[in-house]
mmCIF file with all atom_site columns, C-alpha atoms in Angstrom:
data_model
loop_
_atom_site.group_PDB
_atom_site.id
_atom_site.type_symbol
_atom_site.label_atom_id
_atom_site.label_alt_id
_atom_site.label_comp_id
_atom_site.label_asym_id
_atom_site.label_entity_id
_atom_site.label_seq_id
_atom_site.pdbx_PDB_ins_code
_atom_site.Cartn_x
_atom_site.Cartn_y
_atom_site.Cartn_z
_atom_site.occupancy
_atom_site.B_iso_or_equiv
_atom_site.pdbx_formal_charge
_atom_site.auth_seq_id
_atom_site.auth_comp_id
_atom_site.auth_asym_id
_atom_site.auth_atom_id
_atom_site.pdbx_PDB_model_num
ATOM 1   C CA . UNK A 1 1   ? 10.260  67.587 127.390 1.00 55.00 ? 52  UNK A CA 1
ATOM 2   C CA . UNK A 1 2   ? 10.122  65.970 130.730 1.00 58.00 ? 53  UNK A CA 1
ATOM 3   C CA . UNK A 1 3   ? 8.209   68.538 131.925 1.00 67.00 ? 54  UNK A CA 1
ATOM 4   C CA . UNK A 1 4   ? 5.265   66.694 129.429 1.00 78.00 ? 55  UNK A CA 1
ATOM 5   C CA . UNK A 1 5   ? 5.870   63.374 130.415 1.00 75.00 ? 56  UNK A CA 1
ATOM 6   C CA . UNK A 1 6   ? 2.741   61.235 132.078 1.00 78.00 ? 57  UNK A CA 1
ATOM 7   C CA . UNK A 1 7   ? 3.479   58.338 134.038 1.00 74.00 ? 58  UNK A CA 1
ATOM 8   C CA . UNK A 1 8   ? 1.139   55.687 134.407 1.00 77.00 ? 59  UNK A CA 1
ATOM 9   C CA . UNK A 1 9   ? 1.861   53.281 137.472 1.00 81.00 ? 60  UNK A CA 1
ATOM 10  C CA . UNK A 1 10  ? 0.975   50.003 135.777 1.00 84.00 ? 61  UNK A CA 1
ATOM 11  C CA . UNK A 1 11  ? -0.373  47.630 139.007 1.00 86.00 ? 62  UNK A CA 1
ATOM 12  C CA . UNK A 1 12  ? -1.318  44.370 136.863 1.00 80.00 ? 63  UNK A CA 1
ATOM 13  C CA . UNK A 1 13  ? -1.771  41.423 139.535 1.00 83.00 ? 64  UNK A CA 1
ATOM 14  C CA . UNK A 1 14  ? -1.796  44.025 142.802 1.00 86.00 ? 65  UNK A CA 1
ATOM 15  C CA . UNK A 1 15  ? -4.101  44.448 145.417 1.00 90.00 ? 66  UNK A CA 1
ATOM 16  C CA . UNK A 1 16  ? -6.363  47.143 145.545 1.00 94.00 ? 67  UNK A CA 1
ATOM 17  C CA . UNK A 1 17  ? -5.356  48.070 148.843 1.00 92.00 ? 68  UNK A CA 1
ATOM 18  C CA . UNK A 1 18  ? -1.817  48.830 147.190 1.00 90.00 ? 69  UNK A CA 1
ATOM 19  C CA . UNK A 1 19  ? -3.417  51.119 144.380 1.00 89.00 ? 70  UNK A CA 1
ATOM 20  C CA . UNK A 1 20  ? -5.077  52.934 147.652 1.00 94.00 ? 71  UNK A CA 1
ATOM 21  C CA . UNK A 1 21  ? -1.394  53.823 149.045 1.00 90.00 ? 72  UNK A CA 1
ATOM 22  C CA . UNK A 1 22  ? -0.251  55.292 145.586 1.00 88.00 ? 73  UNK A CA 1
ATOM 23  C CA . UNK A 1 23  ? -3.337  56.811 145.314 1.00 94.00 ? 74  UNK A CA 1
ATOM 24  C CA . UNK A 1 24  ? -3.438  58.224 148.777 1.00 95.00 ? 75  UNK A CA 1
ATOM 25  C CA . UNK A 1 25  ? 0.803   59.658 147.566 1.00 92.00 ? 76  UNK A CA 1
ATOM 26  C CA . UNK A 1 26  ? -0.880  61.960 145.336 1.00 89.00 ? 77  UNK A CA 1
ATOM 27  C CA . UNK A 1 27  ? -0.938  59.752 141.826 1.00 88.00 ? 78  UNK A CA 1
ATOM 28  C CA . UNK A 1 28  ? -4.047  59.737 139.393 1.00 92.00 ? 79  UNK A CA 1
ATOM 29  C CA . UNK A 1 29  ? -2.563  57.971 136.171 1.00 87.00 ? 80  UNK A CA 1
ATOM 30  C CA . UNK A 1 30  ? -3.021  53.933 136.421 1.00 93.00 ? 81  UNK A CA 1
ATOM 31  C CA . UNK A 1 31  ? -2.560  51.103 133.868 1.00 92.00 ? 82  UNK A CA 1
ATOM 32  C CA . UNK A 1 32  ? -3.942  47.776 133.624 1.00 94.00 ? 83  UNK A CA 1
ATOM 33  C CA . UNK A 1 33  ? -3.504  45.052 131.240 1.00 93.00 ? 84  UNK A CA 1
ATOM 34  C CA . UNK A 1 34  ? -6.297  42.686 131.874 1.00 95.00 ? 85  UNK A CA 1
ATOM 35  C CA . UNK A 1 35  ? -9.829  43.557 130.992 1.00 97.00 ? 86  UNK A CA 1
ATOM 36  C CA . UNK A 1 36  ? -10.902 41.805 134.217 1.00 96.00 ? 87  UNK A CA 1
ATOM 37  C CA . UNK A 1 37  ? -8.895  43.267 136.378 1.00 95.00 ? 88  UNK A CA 1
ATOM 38  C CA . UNK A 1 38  ? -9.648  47.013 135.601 1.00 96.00 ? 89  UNK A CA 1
ATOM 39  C CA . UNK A 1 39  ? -13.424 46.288 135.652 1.00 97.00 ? 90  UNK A CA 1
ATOM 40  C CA . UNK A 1 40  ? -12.976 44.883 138.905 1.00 96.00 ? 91  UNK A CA 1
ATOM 41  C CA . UNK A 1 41  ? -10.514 47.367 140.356 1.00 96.00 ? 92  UNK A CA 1
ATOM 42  C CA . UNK A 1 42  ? -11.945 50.662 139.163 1.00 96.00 ? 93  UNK A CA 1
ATOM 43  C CA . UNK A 1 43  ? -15.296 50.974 141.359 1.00 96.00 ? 94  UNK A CA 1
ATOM 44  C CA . UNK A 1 44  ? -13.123 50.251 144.231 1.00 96.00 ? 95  UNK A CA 1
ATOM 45  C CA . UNK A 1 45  ? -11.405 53.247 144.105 1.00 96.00 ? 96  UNK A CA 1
ATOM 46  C CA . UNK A 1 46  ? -12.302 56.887 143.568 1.00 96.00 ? 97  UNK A CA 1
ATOM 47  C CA . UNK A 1 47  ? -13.711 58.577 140.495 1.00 95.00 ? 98  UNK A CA 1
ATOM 48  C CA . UNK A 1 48  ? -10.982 60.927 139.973 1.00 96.00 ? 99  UNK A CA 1
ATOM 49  C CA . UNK A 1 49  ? -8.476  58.125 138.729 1.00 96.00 ? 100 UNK A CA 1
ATOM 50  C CA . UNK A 1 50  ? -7.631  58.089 134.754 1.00 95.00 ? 101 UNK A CA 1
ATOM 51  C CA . UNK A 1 51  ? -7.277  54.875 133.941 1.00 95.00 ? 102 UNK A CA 1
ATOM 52  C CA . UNK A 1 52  ? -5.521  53.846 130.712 1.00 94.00 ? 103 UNK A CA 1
ATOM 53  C CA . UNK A 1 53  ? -5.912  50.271 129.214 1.00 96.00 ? 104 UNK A CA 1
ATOM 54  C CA . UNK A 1 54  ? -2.293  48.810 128.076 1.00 92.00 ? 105 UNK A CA 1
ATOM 55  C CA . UNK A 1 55  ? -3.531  45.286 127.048 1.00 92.00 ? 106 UNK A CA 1
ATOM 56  C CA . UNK A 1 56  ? -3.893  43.791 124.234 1.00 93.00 ? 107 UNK A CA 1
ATOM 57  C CA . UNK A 1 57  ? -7.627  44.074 123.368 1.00 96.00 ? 108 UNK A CA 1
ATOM 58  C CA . UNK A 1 58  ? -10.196 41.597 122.082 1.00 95.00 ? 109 UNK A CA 1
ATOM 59  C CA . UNK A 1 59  ? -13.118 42.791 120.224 1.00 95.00 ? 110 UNK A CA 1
ATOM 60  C CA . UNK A 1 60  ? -15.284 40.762 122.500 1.00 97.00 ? 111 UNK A CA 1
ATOM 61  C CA . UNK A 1 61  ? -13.773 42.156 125.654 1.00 97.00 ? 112 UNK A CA 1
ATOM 62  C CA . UNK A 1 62  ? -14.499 45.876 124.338 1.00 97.00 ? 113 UNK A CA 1
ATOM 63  C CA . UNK A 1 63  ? -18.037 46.362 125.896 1.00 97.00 ? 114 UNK A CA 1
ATOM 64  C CA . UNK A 1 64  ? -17.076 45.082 128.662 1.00 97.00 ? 115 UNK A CA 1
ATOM 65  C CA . UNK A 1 65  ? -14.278 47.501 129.405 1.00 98.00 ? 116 UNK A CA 1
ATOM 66  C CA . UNK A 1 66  ? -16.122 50.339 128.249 1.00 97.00 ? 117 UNK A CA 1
ATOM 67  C CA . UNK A 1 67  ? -19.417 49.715 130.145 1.00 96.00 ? 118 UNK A CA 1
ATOM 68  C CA . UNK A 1 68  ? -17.368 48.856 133.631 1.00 96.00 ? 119 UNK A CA 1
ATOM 69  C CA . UNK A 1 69  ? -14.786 51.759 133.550 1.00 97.00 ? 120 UNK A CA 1
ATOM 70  C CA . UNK A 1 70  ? -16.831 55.271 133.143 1.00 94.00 ? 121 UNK A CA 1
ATOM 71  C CA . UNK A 1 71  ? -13.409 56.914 134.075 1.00 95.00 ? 122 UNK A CA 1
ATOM 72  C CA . UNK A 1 72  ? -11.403 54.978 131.821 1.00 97.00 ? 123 UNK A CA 1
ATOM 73  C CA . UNK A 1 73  ? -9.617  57.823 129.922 1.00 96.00 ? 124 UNK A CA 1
ATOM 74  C CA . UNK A 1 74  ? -7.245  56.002 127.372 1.00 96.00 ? 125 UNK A CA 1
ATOM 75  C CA . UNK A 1 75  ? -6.751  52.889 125.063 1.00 97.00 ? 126 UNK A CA 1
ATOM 76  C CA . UNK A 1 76  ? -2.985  52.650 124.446 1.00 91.00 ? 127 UNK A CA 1
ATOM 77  C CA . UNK A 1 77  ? -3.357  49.592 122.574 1.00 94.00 ? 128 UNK A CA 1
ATOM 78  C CA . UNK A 1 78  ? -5.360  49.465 119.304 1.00 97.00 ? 129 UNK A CA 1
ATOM 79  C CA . UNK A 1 79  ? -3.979  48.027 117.099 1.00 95.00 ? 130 UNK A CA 1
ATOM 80  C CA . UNK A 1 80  ? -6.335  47.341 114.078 1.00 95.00 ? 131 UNK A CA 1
ATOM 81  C CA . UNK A 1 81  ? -9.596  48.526 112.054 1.00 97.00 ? 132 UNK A CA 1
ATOM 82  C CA . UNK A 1 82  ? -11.478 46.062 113.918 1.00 97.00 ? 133 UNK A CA 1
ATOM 83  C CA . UNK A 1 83  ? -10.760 46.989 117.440 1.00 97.00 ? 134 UNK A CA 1
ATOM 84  C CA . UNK A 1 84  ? -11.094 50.556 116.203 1.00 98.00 ? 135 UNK A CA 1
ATOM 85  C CA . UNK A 1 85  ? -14.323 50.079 115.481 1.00 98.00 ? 136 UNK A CA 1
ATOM 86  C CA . UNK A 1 86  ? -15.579 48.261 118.226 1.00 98.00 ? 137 UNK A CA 1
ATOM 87  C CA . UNK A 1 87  ? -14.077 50.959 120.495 1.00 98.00 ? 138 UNK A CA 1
ATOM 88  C CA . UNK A 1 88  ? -16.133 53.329 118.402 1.00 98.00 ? 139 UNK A CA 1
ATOM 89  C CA . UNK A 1 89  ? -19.238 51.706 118.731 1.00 98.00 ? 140 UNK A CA 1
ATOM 90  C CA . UNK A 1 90  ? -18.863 50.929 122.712 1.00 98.00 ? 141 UNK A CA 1
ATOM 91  C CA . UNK A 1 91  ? -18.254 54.654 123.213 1.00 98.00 ? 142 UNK A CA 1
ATOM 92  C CA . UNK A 1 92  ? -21.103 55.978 120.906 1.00 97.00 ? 143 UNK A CA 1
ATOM 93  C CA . UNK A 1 93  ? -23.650 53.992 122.700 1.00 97.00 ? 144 UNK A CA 1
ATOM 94  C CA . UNK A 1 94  ? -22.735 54.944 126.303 1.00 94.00 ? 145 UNK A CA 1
ATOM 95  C CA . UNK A 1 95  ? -22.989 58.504 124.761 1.00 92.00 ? 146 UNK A CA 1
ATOM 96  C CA . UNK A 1 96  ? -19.714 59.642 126.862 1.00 92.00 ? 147 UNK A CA 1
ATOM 97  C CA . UNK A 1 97  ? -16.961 62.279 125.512 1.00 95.00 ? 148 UNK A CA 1
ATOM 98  C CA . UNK A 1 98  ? -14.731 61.054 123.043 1.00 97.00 ? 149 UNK A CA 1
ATOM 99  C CA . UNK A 1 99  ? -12.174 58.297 123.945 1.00 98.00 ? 150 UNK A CA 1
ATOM 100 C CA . UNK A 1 100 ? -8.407  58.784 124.015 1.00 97.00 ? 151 UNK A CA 1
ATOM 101 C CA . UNK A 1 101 ? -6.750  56.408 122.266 1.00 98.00 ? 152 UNK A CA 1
ATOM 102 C CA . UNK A 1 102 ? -2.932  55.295 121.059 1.00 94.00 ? 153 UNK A CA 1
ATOM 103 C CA . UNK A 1 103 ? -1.907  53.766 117.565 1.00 95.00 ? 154 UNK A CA 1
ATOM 104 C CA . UNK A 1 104 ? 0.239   50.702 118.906 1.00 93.00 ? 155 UNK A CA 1
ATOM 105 C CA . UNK A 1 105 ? 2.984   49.625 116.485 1.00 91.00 ? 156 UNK A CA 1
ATOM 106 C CA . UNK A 1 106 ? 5.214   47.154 116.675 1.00 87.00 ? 157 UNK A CA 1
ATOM 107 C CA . UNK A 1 107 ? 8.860   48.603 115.986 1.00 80.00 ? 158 UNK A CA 1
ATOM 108 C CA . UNK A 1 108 ? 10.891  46.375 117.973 1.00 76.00 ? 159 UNK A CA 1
ATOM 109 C CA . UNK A 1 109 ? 9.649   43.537 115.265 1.00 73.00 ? 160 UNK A CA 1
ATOM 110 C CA . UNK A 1 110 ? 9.191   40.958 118.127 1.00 76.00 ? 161 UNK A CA 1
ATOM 111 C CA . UNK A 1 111 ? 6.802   38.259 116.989 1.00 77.00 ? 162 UNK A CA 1
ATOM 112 C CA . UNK A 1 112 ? 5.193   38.519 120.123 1.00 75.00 ? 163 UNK A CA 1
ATOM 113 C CA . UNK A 1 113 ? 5.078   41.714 120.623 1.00 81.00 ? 164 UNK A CA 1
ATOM 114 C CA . UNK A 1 114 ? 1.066   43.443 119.493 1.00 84.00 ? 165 UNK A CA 1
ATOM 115 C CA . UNK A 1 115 ? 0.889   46.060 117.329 1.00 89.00 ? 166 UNK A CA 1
ATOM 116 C CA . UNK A 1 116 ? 0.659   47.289 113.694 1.00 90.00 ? 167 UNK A CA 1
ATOM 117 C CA . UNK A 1 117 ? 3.599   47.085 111.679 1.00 89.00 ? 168 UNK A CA 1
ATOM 118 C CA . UNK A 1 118 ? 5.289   50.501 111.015 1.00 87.00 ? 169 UNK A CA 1
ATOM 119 C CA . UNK A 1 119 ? 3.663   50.370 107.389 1.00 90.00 ? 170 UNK A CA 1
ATOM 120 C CA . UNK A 1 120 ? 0.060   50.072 108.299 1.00 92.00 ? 171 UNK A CA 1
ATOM 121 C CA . UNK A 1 121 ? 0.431   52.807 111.245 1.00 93.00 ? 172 UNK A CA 1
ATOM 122 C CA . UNK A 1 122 ? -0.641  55.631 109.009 1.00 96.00 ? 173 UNK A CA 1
ATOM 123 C CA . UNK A 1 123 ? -3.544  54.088 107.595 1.00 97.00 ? 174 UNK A CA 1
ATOM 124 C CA . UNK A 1 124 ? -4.956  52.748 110.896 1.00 97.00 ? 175 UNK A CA 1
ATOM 125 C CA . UNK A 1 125 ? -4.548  55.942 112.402 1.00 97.00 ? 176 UNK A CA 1
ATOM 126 C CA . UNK A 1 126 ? -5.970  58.011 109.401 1.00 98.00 ? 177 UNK A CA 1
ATOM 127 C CA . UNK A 1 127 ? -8.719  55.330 110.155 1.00 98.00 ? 178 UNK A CA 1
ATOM 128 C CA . UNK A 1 128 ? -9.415  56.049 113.319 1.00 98.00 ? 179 UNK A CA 1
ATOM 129 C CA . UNK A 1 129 ? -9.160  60.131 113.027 1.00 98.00 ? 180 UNK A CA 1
ATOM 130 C CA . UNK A 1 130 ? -11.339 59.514 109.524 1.00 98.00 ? 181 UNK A CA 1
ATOM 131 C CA . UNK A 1 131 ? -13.887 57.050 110.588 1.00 98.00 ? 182 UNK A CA 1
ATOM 132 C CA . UNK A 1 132 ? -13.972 56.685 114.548 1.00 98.00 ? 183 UNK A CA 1
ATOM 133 C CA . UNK A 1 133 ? -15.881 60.016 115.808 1.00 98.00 ? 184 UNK A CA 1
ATOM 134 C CA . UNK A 1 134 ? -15.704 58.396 119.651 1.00 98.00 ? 185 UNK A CA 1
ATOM 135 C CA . UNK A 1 135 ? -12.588 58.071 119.315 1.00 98.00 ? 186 UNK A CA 1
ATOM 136 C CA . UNK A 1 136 ? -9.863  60.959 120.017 1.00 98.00 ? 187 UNK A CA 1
ATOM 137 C CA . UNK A 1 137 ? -6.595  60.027 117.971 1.00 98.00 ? 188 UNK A CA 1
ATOM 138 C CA . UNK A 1 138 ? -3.697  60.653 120.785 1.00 94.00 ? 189 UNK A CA 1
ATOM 139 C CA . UNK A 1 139 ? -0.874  59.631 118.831 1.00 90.00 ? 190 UNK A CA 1
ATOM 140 C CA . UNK A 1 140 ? 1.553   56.536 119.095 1.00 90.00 ? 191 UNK A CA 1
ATOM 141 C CA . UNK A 1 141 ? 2.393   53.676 121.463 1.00 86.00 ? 192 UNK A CA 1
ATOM 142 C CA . UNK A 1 142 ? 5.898   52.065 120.431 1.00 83.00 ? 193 UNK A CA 1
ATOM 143 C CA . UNK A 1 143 ? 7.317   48.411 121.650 1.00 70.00 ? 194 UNK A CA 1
ATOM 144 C CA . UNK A 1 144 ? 10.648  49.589 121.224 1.00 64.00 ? 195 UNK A CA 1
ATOM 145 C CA . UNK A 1 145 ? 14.099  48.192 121.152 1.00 61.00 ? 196 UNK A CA 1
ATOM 146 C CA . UNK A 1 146 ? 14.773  44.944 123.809 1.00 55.00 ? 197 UNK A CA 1
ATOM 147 C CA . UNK A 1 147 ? 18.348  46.500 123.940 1.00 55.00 ? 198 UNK A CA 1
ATOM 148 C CA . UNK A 1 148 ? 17.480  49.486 126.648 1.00 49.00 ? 199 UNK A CA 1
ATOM 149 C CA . UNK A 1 149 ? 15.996  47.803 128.758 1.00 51.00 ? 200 UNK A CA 1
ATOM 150 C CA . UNK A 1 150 ? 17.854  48.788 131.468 1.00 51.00 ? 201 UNK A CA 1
ATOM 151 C CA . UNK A 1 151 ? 16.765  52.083 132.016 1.00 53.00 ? 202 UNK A CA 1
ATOM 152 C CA . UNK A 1 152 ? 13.832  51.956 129.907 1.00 52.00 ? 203 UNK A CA 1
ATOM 153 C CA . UNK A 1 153 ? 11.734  55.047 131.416 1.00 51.00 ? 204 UNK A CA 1
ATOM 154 C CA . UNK A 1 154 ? 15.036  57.207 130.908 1.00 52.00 ? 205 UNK A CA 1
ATOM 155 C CA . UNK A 1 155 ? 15.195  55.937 127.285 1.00 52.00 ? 206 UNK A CA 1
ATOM 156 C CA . UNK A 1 156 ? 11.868  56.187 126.703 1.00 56.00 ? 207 UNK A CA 1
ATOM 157 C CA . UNK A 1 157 ? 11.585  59.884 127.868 1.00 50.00 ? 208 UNK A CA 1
ATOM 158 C CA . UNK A 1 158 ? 15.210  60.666 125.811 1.00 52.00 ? 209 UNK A CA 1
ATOM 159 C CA . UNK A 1 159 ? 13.453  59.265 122.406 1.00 57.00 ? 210 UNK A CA 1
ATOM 160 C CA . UNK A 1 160 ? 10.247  61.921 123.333 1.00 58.00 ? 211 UNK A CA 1
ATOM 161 C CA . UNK A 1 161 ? 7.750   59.326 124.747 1.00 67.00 ? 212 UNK A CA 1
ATOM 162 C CA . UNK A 1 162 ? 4.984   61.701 126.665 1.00 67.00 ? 213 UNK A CA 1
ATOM 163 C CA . UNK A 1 163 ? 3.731   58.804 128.331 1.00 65.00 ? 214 UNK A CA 1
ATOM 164 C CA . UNK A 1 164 ? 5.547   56.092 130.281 1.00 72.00 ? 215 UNK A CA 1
ATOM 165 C CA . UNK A 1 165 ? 4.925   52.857 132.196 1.00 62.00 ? 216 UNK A CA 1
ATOM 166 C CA . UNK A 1 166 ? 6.195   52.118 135.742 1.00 67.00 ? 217 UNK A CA 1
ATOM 167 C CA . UNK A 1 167 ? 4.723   48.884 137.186 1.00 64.00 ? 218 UNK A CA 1
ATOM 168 C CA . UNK A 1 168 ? 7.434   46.723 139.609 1.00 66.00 ? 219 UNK A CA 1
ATOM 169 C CA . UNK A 1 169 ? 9.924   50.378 140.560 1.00 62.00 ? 220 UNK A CA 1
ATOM 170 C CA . UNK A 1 170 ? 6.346   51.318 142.102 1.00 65.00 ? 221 UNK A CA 1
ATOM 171 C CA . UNK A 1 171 ? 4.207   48.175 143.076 1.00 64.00 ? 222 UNK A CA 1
ATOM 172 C CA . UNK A 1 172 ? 7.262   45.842 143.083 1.00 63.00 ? 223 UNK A CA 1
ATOM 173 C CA . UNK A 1 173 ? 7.773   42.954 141.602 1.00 70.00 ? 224 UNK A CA 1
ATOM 174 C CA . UNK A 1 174 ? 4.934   41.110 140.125 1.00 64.00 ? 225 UNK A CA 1
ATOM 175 C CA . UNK A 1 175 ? 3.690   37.668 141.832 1.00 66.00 ? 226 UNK A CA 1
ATOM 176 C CA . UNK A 1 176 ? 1.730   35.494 140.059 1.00 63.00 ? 227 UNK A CA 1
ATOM 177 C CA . UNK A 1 177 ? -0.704  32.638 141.838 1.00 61.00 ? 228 UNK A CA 1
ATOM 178 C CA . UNK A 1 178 ? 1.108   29.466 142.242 1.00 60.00 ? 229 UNK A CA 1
ATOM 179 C CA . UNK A 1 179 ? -0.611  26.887 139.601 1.00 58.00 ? 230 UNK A CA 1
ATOM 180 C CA . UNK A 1 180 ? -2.321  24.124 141.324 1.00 53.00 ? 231 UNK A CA 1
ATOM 181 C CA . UNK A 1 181 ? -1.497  20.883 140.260 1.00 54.00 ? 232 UNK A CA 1
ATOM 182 C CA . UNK A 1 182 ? -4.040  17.700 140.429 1.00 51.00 ? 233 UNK A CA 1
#
């Protein structure tokens, strides 16, 4: 149902100052993929933002994502025991509510793609619901099929995604720092 549908404006490599402007619009729901840059983003803007983490997540990056964002409100992207459990840990010794977090699985079968395969997604979620009392078990993130990607939020919505990224139809396209040669 559309009506259900959460859109998180992903702003990897934008200015704060942008964030600010789509904040200021009336939207709550942002998405980073870089440890580094949400820890360095969030205390510059105001407490009322949910932030969800869409990165791909290294267990030694965990503290530090949990101990800089207080108002981070979702992991979409655990995808094993291991990060699971580092999650849990972070969150149980900050002593804060329960963390949201998404199953990701990897069902477009891209080699580069993260995620669980589609057979270990049941047993890493029982996992976390089982195992992980920090943790709140919100359901699924799916890399899905390469072929829509044309209009992927309408696909995404028509297959009953709930949540959706938009990054470059709100912040535009990205631009990444010219490398410096020597």
């Amino acid at each position: 149902r559309p009506d259900q549908v959460k859109v998180v404006a992903v702003s990897k490599t934008k200015p704060v100052s942008l964030l600010r402007e789509v904040y200021d619009a009336g939207h709550r729901c942002f998405g980073e993929n870089y440890v580094q840059e949400i820890v360095e983003k969030a205390p510059q803007l105001p407490e009322d933002i949910e932030w969800h983490f869409i990165g791909h997540l290294q267990s030694n990056k965990v503290k530090t994502l949990i101990n800089g964002v207080p108002n981070l409100a979702m992991v979409e992207t655990v995808d094993d025991e291991k990060i699971a459990n580092h999650l849990d840990r972070a969150v149980g010794n900050l002593g804060r509510k329960p963390l949201k977090v998404l199953v990701q699985v990897n069902t477009s079968g891209e080699e580069t793609k993260s995620g669980v395969e589609p057979s270990g997604c049941l047993e890493l979620a029982k996992h976390v619901i089982e195992n992980c009392c920090n943790l709140e078990f919100s359901g699924l993130m799916t890399i899905g099929n390469i072929d829509y990607t044309s209009t992927p939020e309408n696909f995404k919505i028509e297959m009953g995604s709930t949540i959706v990224r938009i990054g470059s139809t709100i912040f535009g396209a990205r631009e990444y720092p010219k490398k410096q040669t020597n």
